[in-house]
C-alpha positions as semicolon CSV with decimal commas, in nm:
position;residue;x (nm);y (nm);z (nm)
1;X;3,781;4,659;0,683
2;X;3,942;4,327;0,567
3;X;3,963;4,210;0,932
4;X;3,595;4,278;0,970
5;X;3,518;4,083;0,660
6;X;3,710;3,782;0,777
7;X;3,601;3,782;1,131
8;X;3,389;3,472;1,227
9;X;3,016;3,523;1,290
10;X;2,904;3,541;1,651
11;X;2,690;3,281;1,794
12;X;2,528;3,272;2,127
13;X;2,533;2,942;2,338
14;X;2,341;2,874;2,656
15;X;2,510;2,584;2,833
16;X;2,536;2,410;3,170
17;X;2,513;2,087;3,337
18;X;2,213;1,858;3,318
19;X;1,913;1,969;3,529
20;X;2,049;2,329;3,573
21;X;1,749;2,493;3,410
22;X;1,912;2,610;3,103
23;X;1,624;2,513;2,887
24;X;1,370;2,723;3,063
25;X;1,596;3,036;3,064
26;X;1,667;2,977;2,700
27;X;1,305;2,930;2,598
28;X;1,206;3,258;2,766
29;X;1,494;3,433;2,597
30;X;1,417;3,294;2,249
31;X;1,047;3,384;2,282
32;X;1,127;3,746;2,384
33;X;1,354;3,804;2,081
34;X;1,199;3,576;1,830
35;X;1,497;3,327;1,814
36;X;1,525;2,973;1,698
37;X;1,687;2,719;1,942
38;X;1,942;2,474;1,816
39;X;1,964;2,176;2,042
40;X;2,319;2,080;2,139
41;X;2,212;1,760;2,322
42;X;2,341;1,433;2,202
43;X;2,026;1,243;2,323
44;X;1,749;1,467;2,247
45;X;1,810;1,416;1,876
46;X;1,672;1,065;1,902
47;X;1,304;1,018;1,813
48;X;1,095;0,856;2,086
49;X;1,343;0,907;2,373
50;X;1,148;1,201;2,521
51;X;1,093;1,167;2,890
52;X;1,430;1,043;3,003
53;X;1,623;1,308;2,781
54;X;1,395;1,605;2,920
55;X;1,302;1,735;2,577
56;X;1,117;2,042;2,550
57;X;0,727;2,012;2,599
58;X;0,489;2,040;2,316
59;X;0,389;2,392;2,445
60;X;0,756;2,492;2,435
61;X;0,815;2,355;2,083
62;X;0,504;2,530;1,973
63;X;0,603;2,862;2,122
64;X;0,974;2,858;1,990
65;X;1,118;2,698;1,683
66;X;1,366;2,423;1,751
67;X;1,622;2,247;1,542
68;X;1,817;1,933;1,641
69;X;1,521;1,756;1,819
70;X;1,399;1,410;1,687
71;X;1,633;1,423;1,373
72;X;1,780;1,076;1,417
73;X;1,659;0,718;1,460
74;X;1,764;0,550;1,767
75;X;1,994;0,326;1,588
76;X;2,196;0,589;1,420
77;X;2,539;0,714;1,551
78;X;2,562;1,107;1,549
79;X;2,919;1,215;1,605
80;X;3,020;1,572;1,709
81;X;3,139;1,642;1,369
82;X;2,812;1,538;1,210
83;X;2,609;1,752;1,456
84;X;2,835;2,039;1,399
85;X;2,781;2,009;1,026
86;X;2,404;2,019;1,074
87;X;2,415;2,306;1,323
88;X;2,626;2,491;1,097
89;X;2,376;2,452;0,811
90;X;2,090;2,558;1,050
91;X;2,282;2,864;1,161
92;X;2,363;2,977;0,811
93;X;2,005;2,921;0,701
94;X;1,847;3,100;0,986
95;X;2,116;3,351;1,058
96;X;2,353;3,361;1,344
97;X;2,178;3,662;1,493
98;X;1,852;3,470;1,511
99;X;1,987;3,143;1,655
100;X;2,044;3,036;2,031
101;X;2,234;2,719;2,071
102;X;2,133;2,531;2,379
103;X;2,262;2,219;2,545
104;X;2,521;2,045;2,758
105;X;2,706;1,809;2,530
106;X;3,050;1,947;2,558
107;X;3,212;1,785;2,260
108;X;2,925;1,907;2,033
109;X;2,972;2,268;2,153
110;X;3,350;2,229;2,105
111;X;3,295;2,102;1,754
112;X;3,089;2,391;1,664
113;X;3,340;2,655;1,794
114;X;3,655;2,469;1,680
115;X;3,582;2,240;1,378
116;X;3,708;1,872;1,434
117;X;3,902;1,685;1,186
118;X;3,751;1,395;0,986
119;X;3,804;1,094;1,214
120;X;3,964;0,774;1,071
121;X;3,717;0,525;0,922
122;X;3,749;0,194;1,101
123;X;3,648;-0,136;0,951
124;X;3,306;-0,266;1,052
125;X;3,442;-0,627;1,134
126;X;3,721;-0,523;1,382
127;X;3,483;-0,271;1,539
128;X;3,210;-0,527;1,595
129;X;3,462;-0,768;1,745
130;X;3,603;-0,502;1,971
131;X;3,252;-0,388;2,076
132;X;3,156;-0,735;2,170
133;X;3,456;-0,781;2,394
134;X;3,384;-0,446;2,568
135;X;3,020;-0,485;2,602
136;X;3,021;-0,586;2,961
137;X;3,279;-0,321;3,083
138;X;3,184;-0,067;3,325
139;X;3,258;0,302;3,268
140;X;3,504;0,279;3,542
141;X;3,691;-0,014;3,378
142;X;3,687;0,157;3,043
143;X;3,828;0,492;3,202
144;X;4,120;0,277;3,354
145;X;4,204;0,156;3,008
146;X;4,185;0,483;2,835
147;X;4,381;0,642;3,110
148;X;4,668;0,430;2,963
149;X;4,576;0,443;2,602
150;X;4,485;0,814;2,569
151;X;4,478;1,000;2,900
152;X;4,349;1,320;2,771
153;X;4,015;1,145;2,692
154;X;3,975;0,938;3,013
155;X;3,728;1,182;3,173
156;X;3,470;1,148;2,894
157;X;3,148;0,935;2,886
158;X;3,097;0,563;2,767
159;X;3,064;0,643;2,409
160;X;3,365;0,864;2,376
161;X;3,572;0,611;2,579
162;X;3,482;0,338;2,344
163;X;3,571;0,553;2,039
164;X;3,911;0,635;2,211
165;X;3,972;0,257;2,251
166;X;3,870;0,171;1,893
167;X;4,106;0,435;1,748
168;X;4,400;0,360;1,958
169;X;4,383;-0,016;1,918
170;X;4,273;-0,024;1,547
171;X;4,494;0,271;1,420
172;X;4,775;0,271;1,670
173;X;4,719;0,655;1,722
174;X;4,567;0,845;2,008
175;X;4,244;1,013;1,908
176;X;4,353;1,324;2,115
177;X;4,667;1,347;1,916
178;X;4,479;1,330;1,595
179;X;4,257;1,604;1,707
180;X;4,557;1,828;1,806
181;X;4,737;1,762;1,483
182;X;4,439;1,860;1,273
183;X;4,344;2,182;1,454
184;X;4,154;2,421;1,241
185;X;4,057;2,785;1,263
186;X;3,741;2,873;1,471
187;X;3,421;2,849;1,277
188;X;3,248;3,098;1,492
189;X;3,315;3,342;1,772
190;X;3,115;3,193;2,061
191;X;2,946;3,394;2,345
192;X;2,862;3,161;2,642
193;X;2,598;3,189;2,891
194;X;2,667;2,917;3,167
195;X;2,368;2,830;3,361
196;X;2,432;2,671;3,692
197;X;2,229;2,695;4,035
198;X;2,526;2,593;4,238
199;X;2,469;2,369;4,534
200;X;2,097;2,351;4,454
201;X;2,182;2,142;4,146
202;X;2,170;1,811;4,327
203;X;1,817;1,888;4,454
204;X;1,696;1,994;4,117
205;X;1,839;1,677;3,947
206;X;1,649;1,468;4,211
207;X;1,313;1,663;4,164
208;X;1,347;1,636;3,780
209;X;1,407;1,261;3,804
210;X;1,105;1,213;4,022
211;X;0,898;1,414;3,765
212;X;1,024;1,194;3,489
213;X;0,927;0,876;3,661
214;X;0,592;1,018;3,751
215;X;0,552;1,126;3,392
216;X;0,563;0,782;3,251
217;X;0,927;0,716;3,177
218;X;0,888;0,333;3,249
219;X;0,594;0,311;3,006
220;X;0,786;0,511;2,744
221;X;1,076;0,258;2,783
222;X;0,842;-0,038;2,749
223;X;0,711;0,093;2,415
224;X;1,063;0,161;2,292
225;X;1,189;-0,197;2,371
226;X;0,941;-0,316;2,118
227;X;1,099;-0,145;1,837
228;X;1,450;-0,036;1,926
229;X;1,725;-0,300;1,931
230;X;1,902;-0,330;2,269
231;X;2,234;-0,218;2,121
232;X;2,103;0,106;1,961
233;X;2,308;0,418;2,058
234;X;2,015;0,592;2,200
235;X;1,990;0,355;2,491
236;X;2,310;0,514;2,619
237;X;2,117;0,819;2,731
238;X;2,143;0,872;3,102
239;X;1,919;0,639;3,295
240;X;1,747;0,448;3,025
241;X;1,951;0,122;3,097
242;X;1,817;0,128;3,452
243;X;1,459;0,197;3,348
244;X;1,479;-0,069;3,084
245;X;1,589;-0,315;3,365
246;X;1,270;-0,217;3,544
247;X;1,050;-0,275;3,241
248;X;1,208;-0,608;3,111
249;X;1,371;-0,769;3,412
250;X;1,158;-0,652;3,713
251;X;1,412;-0,450;3,867
252;X;1,285;-0,245;4,152
253;X;1,202;0,106;4,063
254;X;1,330;0,252;4,392
255;X;1,664;0,072;4,335
256;X;1,668;0,210;3,980
257;X;1,594;0,553;4,082
258;X;1,891;0,556;4,326
259;X;2,118;0,422;4,046
260;X;2,000;0,698;3,795
261;X;2,041;0,960;4,053
262;X;2,408;0,871;4,101
263;X;2,474;0,845;3,728
264;X;2,306;1,166;3,660
265;X;2,483;1,359;3,931
266;X;2,823;1,206;3,801
267;X;2,736;1,314;3,454
268;X;2,656;1,666;3,576
269;X;2,989;1,671;3,757
270;X;3,174;1,574;3,435
271;X;2,985;1,859;3,257
272;X;3,086;2,105;3,515
273;X;3,443;2,004;3,486
274;X;3,429;2,059;3,108
275;X;3,288;2,402;3,120
276;X;3,521;2,513;3,391
277;X;3,831;2,396;3,188
278;X;3,728;2,447;2,828
279;X;3,576;2,787;2,882
280;X;3,853;2,936;3,088
281;X;3,936;3,281;2,944
282;X;3,644;3,259;2,685
283;X;3,357;3,515;2,650
284;X;3,146;3,382;2,934
285;X;2,872;3,499;3,156
286;X;2,751;3,287;3,435
287;X;2,399;3,298;3,581
288;X;2,207;3,118;3,862
289;X;1,864;3,049;3,706
290;X;1,700;3,075;4,051
291;X;1,808;3,431;4,112
292;X;1,540;3,703;4,068
293;X;1,746;3,866;3,808
294;X;1,829;3,561;3,595
295;X;1,591;3,652;3,311
296;X;1,730;4,004;3,300
297;X;2,093;3,884;3,313
298;X;2,026;3,648;3,022
299;X;1,869;3,942;2,830
300;X;2,158;4,177;2,884
301;X;2,395;3,907;2,786
302;X;2,213;3,862;2,458
303;X;2,204;4,217;2,394
304;X;2,577;4,299;2,464
305;X;2,841;4,271;2,229
306;X;3,080;4,084;2,469
307;X;3,447;4,075;2,430
308;X;3,642;4,042;2,106
């Protein structure tokens, strides 16, 4: 009995690479069972950045309650620990049995299942100086440096790479070591539904990109440039830098489209790598959203008790 009382609550997470079709599957599942979706997407939380982050439509938002959408100003930084704190509050408020976590931001999902430590507070002055020095660096250049400073974090995206460099240079410690030394017991027992269409993902990413462009992504970006500073964290969302160049610098949209397609596919590849390694041995069910039985498989996953 004591073990049951101490056992962490079970939460259900629908995840997968960008463009895989996880949102559609999750919304159908949530609508069927009366669930609230908590978004685990580090870009959908920013207000105004709608088309390029593939936020749920107004119809979907009206059909299924959502948390974690449009909760931050574009200038705010939203760490994984901060998101996990918010998500925990939402889960406790709604009840774990009534929540579906949906998203592809691996660090957010990890922070929910295994709480992160409180990262060191760095001085604003040194951070600003370092940020100015690194502003023109490409992701590839940042990865090369992080591979020397903190190899365990060299596969991450630009924001996390910059954070790894900050911590290493300004504290003398590797961020990955600080995480390992401060490991905490799991907050929840997570059941994972990994959505992945396999080789079809490349085509789906391209089709979604074309729909975003046709849906007014450039116009949205023009409007955002009038109110959002160019160094705001929200601009780091995949593709926005290229579309901003179209809006402000006359870059050819066809050229920008090609660059965004490469960027998005590379991001999806990193996400797949994360899910493959981080979820190894976990309570995982995998589903191809294109298969005729995808909805039934998702429903069976939700209803089952999983593995302890």
